[in-house]
Coordinates of C-alpha atoms and ligand atoms in Angstrom, one line a residue:
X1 CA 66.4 45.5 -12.5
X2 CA 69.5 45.9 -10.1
X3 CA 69.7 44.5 -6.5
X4 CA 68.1 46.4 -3.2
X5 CA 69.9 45.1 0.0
X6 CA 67.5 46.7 2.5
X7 CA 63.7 46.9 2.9
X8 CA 63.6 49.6 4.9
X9 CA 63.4 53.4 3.7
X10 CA 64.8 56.3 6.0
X11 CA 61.5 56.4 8.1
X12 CA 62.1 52.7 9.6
X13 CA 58.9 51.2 7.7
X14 CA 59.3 47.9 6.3
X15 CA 58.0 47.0 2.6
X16 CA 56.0 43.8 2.9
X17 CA 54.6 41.1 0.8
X18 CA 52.5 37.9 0.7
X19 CA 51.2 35.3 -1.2
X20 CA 47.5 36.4 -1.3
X21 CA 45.7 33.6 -2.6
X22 CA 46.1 30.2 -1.2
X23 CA 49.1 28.1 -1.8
X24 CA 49.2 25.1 -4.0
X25 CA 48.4 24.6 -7.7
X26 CA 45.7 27.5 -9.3
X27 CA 44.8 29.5 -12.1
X28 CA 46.1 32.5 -10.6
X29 CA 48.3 33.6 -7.5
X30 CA 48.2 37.2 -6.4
X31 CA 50.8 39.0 -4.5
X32 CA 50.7 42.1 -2.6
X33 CA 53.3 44.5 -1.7
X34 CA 53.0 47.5 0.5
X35 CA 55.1 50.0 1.7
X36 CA 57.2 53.1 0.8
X37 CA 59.6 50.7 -1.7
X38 CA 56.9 48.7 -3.4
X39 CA 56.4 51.2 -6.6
X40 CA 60.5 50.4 -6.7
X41 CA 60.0 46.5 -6.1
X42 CA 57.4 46.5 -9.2
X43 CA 60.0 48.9 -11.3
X44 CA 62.5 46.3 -10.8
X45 CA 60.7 43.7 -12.1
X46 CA 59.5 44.8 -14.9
X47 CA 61.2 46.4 -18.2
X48 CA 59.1 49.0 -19.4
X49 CA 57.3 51.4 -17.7
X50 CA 55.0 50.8 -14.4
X51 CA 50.9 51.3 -15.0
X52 CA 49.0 54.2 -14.2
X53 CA 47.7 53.7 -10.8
X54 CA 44.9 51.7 -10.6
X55 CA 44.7 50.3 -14.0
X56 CA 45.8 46.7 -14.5
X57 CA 48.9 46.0 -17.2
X58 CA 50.0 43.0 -18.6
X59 CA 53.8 42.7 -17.8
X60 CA 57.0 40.0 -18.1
X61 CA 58.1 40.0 -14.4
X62 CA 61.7 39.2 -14.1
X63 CA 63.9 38.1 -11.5
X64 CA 67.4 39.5 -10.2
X65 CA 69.2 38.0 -12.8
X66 CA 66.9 39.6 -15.7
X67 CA 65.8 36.3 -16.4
X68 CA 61.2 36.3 -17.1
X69 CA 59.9 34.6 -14.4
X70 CA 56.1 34.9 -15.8
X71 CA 53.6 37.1 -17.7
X72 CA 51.0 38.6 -16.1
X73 CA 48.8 41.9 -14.5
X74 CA 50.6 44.5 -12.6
X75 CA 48.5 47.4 -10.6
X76 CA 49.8 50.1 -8.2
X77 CA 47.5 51.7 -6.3
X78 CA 49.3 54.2 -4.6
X79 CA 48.6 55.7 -0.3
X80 CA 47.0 57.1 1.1
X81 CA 44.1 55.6 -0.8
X82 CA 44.7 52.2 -0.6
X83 CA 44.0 49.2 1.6
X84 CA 47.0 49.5 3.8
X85 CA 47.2 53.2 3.2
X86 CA 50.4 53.2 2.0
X87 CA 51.9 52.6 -1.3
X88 CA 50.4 49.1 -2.8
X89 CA 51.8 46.6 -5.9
X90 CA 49.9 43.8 -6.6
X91 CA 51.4 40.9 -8.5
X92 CA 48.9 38.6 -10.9
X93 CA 50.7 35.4 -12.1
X94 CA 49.6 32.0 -13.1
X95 CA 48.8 30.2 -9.7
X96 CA 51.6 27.0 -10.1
X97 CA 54.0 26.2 -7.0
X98 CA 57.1 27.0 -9.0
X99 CA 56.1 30.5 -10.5
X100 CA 55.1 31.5 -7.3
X101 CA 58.5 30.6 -5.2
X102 CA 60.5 32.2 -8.1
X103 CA 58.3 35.2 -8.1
X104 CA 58.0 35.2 -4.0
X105 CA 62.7 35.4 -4.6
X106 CA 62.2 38.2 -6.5
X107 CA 59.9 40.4 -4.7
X108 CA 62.4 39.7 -1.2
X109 CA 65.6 40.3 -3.8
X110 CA 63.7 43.9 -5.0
X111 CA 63.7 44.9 -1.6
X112 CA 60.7 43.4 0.2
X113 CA 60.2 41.4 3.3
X114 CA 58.0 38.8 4.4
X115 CA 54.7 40.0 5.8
X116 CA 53.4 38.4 9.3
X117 CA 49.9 37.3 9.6
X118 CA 47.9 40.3 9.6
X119 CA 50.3 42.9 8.8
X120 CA 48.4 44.0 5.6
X121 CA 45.2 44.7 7.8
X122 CA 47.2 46.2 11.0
X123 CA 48.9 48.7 8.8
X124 CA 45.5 49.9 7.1
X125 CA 44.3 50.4 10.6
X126 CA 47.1 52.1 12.0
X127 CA 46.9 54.3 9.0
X128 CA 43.3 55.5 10.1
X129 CA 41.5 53.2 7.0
X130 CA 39.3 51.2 9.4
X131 CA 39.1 50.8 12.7
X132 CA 39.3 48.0 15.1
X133 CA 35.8 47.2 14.8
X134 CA 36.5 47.3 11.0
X135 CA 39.5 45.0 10.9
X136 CA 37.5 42.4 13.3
X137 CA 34.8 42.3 10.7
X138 CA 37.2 41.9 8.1
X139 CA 38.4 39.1 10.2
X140 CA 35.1 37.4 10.8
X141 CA 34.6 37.7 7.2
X142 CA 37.6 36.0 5.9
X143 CA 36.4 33.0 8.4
X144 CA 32.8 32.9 7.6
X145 CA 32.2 29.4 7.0
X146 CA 28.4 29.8 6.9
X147 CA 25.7 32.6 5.3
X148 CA 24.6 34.7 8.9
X149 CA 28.0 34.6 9.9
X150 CA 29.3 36.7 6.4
X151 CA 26.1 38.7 6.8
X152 CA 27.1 39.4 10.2
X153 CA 30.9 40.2 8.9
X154 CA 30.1 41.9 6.1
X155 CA 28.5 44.4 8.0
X156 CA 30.6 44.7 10.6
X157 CA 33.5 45.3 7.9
X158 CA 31.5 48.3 6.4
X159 CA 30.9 50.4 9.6
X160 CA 27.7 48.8 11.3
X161 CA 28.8 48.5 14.2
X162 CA 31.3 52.0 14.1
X163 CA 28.3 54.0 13.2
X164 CA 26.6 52.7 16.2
X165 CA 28.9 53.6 18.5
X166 CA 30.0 56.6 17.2
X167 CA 26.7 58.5 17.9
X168 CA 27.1 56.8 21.6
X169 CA 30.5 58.7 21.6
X170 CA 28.7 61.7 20.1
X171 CA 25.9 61.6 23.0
X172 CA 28.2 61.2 25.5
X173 CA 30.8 63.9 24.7
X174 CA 26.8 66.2 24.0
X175 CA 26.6 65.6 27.8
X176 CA 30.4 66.2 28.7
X177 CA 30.2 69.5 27.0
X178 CA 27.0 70.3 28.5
X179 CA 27.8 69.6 32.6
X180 CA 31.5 71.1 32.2
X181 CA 30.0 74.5 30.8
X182 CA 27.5 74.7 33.3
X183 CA 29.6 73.9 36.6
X184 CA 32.4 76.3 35.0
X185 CA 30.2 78.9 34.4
X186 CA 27.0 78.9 36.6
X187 CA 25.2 81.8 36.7
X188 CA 22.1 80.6 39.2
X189 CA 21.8 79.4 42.7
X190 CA 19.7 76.7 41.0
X191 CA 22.2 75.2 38.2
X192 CA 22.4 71.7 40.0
X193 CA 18.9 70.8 39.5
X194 CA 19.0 72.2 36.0
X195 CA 21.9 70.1 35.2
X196 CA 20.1 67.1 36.4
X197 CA 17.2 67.6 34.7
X198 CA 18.9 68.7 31.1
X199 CA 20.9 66.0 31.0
X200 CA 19.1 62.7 32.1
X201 CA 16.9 62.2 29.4
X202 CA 19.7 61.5 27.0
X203 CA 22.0 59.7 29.1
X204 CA 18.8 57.6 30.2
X205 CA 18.1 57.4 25.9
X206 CA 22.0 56.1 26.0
X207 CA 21.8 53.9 28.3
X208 CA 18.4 52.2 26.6
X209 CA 20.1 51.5 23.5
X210 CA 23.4 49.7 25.2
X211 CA 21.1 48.1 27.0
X212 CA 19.6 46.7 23.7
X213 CA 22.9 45.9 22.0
X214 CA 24.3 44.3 25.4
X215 CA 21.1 42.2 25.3
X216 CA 21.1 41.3 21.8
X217 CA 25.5 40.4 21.8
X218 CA 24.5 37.0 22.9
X219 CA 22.9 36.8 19.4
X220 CA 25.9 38.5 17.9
X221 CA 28.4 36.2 19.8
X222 CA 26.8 32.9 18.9
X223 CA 26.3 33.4 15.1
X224 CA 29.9 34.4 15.0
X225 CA 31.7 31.3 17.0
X226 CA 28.8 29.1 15.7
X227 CA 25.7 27.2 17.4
X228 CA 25.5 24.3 19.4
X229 CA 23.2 21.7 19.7
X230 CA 23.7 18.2 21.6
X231 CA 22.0 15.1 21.9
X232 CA 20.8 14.0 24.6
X233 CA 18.8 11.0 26.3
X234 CA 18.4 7.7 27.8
X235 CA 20.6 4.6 26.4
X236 CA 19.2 2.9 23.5
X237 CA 16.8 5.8 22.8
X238 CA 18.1 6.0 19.0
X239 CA 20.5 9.4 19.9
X240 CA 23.3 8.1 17.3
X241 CA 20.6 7.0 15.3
X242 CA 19.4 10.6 15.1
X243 CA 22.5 12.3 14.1
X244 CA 23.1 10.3 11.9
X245 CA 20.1 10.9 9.8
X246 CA 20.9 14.8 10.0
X247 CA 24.4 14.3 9.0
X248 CA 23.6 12.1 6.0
X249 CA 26.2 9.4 7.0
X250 CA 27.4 7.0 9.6
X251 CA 29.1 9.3 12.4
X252 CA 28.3 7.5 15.2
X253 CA 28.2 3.8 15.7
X254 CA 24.5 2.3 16.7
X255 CA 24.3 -1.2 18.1
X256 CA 21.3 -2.3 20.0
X257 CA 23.5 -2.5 22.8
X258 CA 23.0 0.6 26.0
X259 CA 26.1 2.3 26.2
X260 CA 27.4 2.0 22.5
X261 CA 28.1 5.9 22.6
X262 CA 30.9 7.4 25.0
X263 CA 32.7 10.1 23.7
X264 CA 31.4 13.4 22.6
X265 CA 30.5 12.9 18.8
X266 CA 30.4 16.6 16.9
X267 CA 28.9 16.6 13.4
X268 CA 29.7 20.1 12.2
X269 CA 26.4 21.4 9.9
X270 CA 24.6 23.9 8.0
X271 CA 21.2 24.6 9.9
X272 CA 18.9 27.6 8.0
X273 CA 22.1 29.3 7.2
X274 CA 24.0 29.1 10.3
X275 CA 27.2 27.2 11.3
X276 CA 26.2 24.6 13.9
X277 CA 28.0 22.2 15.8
X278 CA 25.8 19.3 16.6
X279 CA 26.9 16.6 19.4
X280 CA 25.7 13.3 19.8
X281 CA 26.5 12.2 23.7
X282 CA 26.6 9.2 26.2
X283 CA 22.8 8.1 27.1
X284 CA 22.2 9.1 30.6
X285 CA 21.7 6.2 33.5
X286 CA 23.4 5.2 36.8
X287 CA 26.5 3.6 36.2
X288 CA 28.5 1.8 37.6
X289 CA 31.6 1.3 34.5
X290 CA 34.5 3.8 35.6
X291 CA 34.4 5.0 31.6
X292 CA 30.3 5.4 30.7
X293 CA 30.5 7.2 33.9
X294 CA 32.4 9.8 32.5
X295 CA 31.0 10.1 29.1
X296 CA 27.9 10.6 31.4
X297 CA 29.0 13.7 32.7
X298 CA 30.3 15.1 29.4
X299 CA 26.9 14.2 28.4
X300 CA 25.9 16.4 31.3
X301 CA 27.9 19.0 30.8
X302 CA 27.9 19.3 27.1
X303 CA 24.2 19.8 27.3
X304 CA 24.2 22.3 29.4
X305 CA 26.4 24.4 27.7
X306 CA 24.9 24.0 24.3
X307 CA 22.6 26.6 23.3
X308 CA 19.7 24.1 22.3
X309 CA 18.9 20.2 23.3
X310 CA 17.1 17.5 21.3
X311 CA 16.2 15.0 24.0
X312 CA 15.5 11.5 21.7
X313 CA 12.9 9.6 23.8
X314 CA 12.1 5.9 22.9
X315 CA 8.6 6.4 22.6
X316 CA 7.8 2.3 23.2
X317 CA 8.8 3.6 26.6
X318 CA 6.0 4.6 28.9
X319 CA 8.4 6.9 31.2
X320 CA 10.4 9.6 30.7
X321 CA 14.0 9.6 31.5
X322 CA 13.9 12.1 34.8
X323 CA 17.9 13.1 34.4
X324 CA 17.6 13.7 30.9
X325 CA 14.2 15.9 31.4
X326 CA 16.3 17.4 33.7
X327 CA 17.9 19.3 31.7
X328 CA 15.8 20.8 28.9
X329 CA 15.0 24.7 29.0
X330 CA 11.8 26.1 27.7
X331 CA 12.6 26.4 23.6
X332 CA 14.3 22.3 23.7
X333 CA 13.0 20.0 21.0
X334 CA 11.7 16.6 22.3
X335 CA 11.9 13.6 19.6
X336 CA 9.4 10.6 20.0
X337 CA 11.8 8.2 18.3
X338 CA 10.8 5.1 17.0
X339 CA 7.8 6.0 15.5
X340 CA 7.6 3.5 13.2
X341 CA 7.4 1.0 16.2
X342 CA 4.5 3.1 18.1
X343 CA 1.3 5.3 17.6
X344 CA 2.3 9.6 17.9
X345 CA 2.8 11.1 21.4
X346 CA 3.1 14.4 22.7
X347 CA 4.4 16.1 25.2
X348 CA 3.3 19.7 25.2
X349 CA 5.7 22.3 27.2
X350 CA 8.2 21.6 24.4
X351 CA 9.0 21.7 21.0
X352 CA 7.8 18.0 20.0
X353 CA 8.1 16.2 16.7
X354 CA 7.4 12.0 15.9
X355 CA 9.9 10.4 13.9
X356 CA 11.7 7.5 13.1
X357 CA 15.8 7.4 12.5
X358 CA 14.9 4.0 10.8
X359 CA 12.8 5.0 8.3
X360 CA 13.2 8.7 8.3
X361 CA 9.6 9.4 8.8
X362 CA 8.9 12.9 9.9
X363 CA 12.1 14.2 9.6
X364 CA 11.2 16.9 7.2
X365 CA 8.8 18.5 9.8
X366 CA 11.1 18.2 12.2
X367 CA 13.9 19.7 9.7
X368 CA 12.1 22.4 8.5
X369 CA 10.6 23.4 12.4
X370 CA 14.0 23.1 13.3
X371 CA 15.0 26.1 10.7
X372 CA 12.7 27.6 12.3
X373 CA 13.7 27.7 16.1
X374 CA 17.0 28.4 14.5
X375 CA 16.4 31.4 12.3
X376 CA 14.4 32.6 15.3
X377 CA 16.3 32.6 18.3
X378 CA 19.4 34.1 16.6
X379 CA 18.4 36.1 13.8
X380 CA 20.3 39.3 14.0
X381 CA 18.5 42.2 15.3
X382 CA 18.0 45.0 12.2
X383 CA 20.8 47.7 13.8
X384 CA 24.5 46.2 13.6
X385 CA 25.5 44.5 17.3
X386 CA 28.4 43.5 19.2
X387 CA 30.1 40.4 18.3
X388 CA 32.9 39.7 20.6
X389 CA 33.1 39.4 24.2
X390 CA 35.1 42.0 23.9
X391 CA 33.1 44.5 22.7
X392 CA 30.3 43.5 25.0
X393 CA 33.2 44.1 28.1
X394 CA 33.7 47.8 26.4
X395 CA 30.2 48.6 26.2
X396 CA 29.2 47.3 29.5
X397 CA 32.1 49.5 31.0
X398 CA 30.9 52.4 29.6
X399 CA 27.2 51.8 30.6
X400 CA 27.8 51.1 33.9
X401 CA 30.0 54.6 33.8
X402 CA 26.9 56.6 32.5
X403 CA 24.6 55.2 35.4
X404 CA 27.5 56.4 37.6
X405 CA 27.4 59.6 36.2
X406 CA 23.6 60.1 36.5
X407 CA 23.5 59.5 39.7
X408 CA 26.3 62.1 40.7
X409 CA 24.5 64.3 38.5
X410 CA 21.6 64.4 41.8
X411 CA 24.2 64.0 44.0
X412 CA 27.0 65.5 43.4
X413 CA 27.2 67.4 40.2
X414 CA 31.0 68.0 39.7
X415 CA 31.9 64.4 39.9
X416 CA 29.8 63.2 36.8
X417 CA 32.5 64.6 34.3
X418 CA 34.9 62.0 35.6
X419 CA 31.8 59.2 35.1
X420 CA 31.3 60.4 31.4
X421 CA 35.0 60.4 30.6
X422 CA 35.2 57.0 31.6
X423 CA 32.4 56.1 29.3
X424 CA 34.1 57.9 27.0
X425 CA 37.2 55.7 27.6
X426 CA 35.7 52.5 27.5
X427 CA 34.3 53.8 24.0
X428 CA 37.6 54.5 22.3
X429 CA 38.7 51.1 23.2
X430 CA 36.0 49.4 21.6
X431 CA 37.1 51.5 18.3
X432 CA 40.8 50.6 19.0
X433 CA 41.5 54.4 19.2
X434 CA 43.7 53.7 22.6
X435 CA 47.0 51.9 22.3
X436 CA 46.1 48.5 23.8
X437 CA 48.6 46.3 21.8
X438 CA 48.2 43.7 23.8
X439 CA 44.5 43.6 21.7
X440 CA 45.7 44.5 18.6
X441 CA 48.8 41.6 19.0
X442 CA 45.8 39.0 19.4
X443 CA 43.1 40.1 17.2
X444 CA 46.0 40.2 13.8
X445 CA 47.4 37.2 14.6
X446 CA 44.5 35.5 13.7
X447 CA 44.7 36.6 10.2
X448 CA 45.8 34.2 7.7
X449 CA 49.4 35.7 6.4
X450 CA 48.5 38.0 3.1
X451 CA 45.9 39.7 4.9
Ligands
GTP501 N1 12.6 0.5 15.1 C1 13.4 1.5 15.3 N2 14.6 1.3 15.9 C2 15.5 2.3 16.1 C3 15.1 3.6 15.7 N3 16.1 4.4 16.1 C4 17.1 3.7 16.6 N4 16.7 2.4 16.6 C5 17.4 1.2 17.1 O1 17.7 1.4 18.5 C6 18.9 0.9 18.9 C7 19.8 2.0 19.6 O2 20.1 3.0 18.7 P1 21.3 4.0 18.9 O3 21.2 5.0 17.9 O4 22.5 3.3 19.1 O5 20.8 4.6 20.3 P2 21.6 5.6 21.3 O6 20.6 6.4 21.9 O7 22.7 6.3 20.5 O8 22.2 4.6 22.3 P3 23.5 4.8 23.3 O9 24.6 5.4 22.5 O10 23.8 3.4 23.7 O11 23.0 5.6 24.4 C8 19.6 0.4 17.6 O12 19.4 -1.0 17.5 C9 18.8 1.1 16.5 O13 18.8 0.4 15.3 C10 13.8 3.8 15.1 O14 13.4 4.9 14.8 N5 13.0 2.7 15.0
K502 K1 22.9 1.8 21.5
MG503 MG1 24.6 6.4 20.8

């Protein structure tokens, strides 16, 4: 148990820690150390000899001065087989504020340093354990505040979406070797034609299945930042009234007065299993107040960018609101509110339920058809799919490069190599396999430190 003054070995690689588990009062807090020192930071902690890797021992951890901070597990699991890839301790102590400040001394005193948000998962990806792809799932996983969004993580994490692209990368280098050895060596007045015709039907295969992932990252895109819905309609029509039936409580203020709403209210739900943020707005007229004006084109705006609309008619009202109609697309869900005031109406090129947000009746149809429209429109499609914008950038990047390259392959023969190498290009940056740290700085930071 004797002092280390430096956490860095003869290579320049740091040993790092963190507080895995959340901070604050718990059963148990779990620290991990990585890097070349953290079998030594473990030996100076504890008295008698360190585990054998991978199997859990119950230890005294000391500090510095050899006094016990706290029983509890100790495990090394040593590189290259770990999660960072190199040399791991972790730490098992009881979870209170006090044993985990003395123990967090300790660790820096045995030779440790602070680890920075993400540093965990960087280092297991620049040690080849996942890749970029990989760490994003991981990521996405760690946030997943609802069920489709850890379903899509999870398998993002585990090498969906790597596999996918992987054979792209395989079908693309197929074609690469296949051009290159046939302009090197051609051996017939005719090779041009031959080239054309050998190796269109898999780039045109290729370019099929991006196609389907590009069309399907919308999907992919939404479930992971979440779904929006907003609220739209004329004043009075019973909007907050609405909301606050899904919600369960009062989040908007109803009066009987037009224009109670002004502000954007979001109510953030569950809806079939996906994250949903849900916005009551402004109700849509002419007017002539400087500040319903502008809730009026949040309104406005808000709706359009949402990925579905609930217009909540007032059906005592024999006429539609035009500006509100407006601005419905072909899946939107209509609402005859008031129900309980008037007999059913209908209003078929939409999805069109009766209720009341008085009384509550026919709510659960509407509830359960909602599900519905949910669970269809962004269901997942079966084969793992892009997720980020920036993985629908890569891909698009490399498709657009593999139409390039089979038109040169009519054309002009020699040039296609160039085209499939970009491909190839915009393919290794969707793994992370080119340096762009800019990319790599952005996507760790998100990480929660301990990760
Ligand atoms: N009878 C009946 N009254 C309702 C129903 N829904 C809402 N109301 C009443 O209609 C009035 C307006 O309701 P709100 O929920 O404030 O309507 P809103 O569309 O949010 O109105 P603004 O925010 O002003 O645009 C209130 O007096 C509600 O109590 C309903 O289903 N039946
Ligand atoms: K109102
Ligand atoms: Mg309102």
């Amino acid at each position: 148990m004797s002092n280390i003054s430096s956490h860095q070995n003869s290579d320049g690689v740091d040993t790092i820690f963190a507080l895995a588990t959340a901070a604050g009062r718990a059963g148990v807090a779990v620290f991990r150390v990585s890097g070349p020192k953290a079998v030594d930071v473990a030996c100076h902690m504890t008295d008698i000899e360190v585990p054998k890797p991978r199997h859990a021992a119950y230890r005294t951890f000391y500090s510095q001065h050899s006094e016990a901070i706290d029983d509890g597990l100790l495990i090394i699991m040593p590189g290259p087989a770990s999660f960072t890839g190199e040399n791991c301790v972790e730490f098992q102590t009881h979870g209170s504020p006090a044993v985990v400040e003395a123990m967090a001394k300790a660790i820096m005193q045995a030779g440790a340093r602070q680890a920075e948000a993400g540093e965990f998962t960087r280092r297991a990806f620049q040690n080849g354990r996942m890749d970029l792809t990989e760490a994003e799932g991981l990521a996405d996983l760690i946030d997943a505040e609802s069920d489709a969004q850890r379903k899509q993580a999870l398998r993002q994490m585990q090498g969906g979406l790597k596999t996918r692209y992987a054979g792209w990368k395989d079908a693309v280098l197929d074609a690469l070797a296949q051009i290159e050895g046939e302009i090197d060596f051609p051996d017939e007045a005719d090779i041009p034609d031959d080239l054309a015709h050998n190796a269109d039907a898999p780039l045109t295969a290729l370019i099929e299945d991006m196609d389907k992932a590009l069309d399907n990252a919308a999907i992919g895109e939404r479930v992971r930042e979440g779904l929006t819905i907003a609220i739209v309609g004329a004043p009075n029509a019973g909007k907050s009234s609405v909301i606050n039936r899904l919600a369960g409580r009062d989040a908007a203020i109803v009066t009987d007065q037009a224009g109670t709403t002004r502000d954007i209210i979001d109510v953030h739900m569950n809806i079939a299993g996906f994250a949903v943020r849900l916005s009551d707005t402004a109700g849509l007229r002419e007017s002539g107040d400087a500040i319903e004006a502008e809730g009026i084109r949040r309104a406005v705006e808000r709706a359009k960018e949402s990925d579905i609309r609930i217009l909540v008619h007032d059906s005592t009202e024999a006429d539609f609101d035009p500006q509100s109609l407006d601005l419905l697309e072909d899946e939107d869900i209509v609402l005859f509110n008031k129900s309980d005031l008037n007999r059913p109406k209908s209003l078929s090129s939409f999805n069109n339920f009766d209720v009341s947000a008085i009384t509550g009746q026919g709510f659960e149809v509407f509830q359960l058809a909602l599900d519905d429209i949910v669970k269809r429109r962004f269901s997942p499609a079966s084969e793992a799919g892009l997720t980020r914008a920036r993985h629908r950038d890569c891909v698009s990047r490399a498709r657009a490069s593999l139409a390039a390259a089979r038109k040169a392959l009519k054309f002009a023969p020699e040039l296609a190599g160039d085209d499939l190498r970009s491909a190839l290009q915009a393919l290794k940056e969707l793994a992370g396999e080119t340096d762009i740290e800019a990319v790599f700085d952005r996507i760790f930071s998100r990480f929660c430190v301990g990760k």
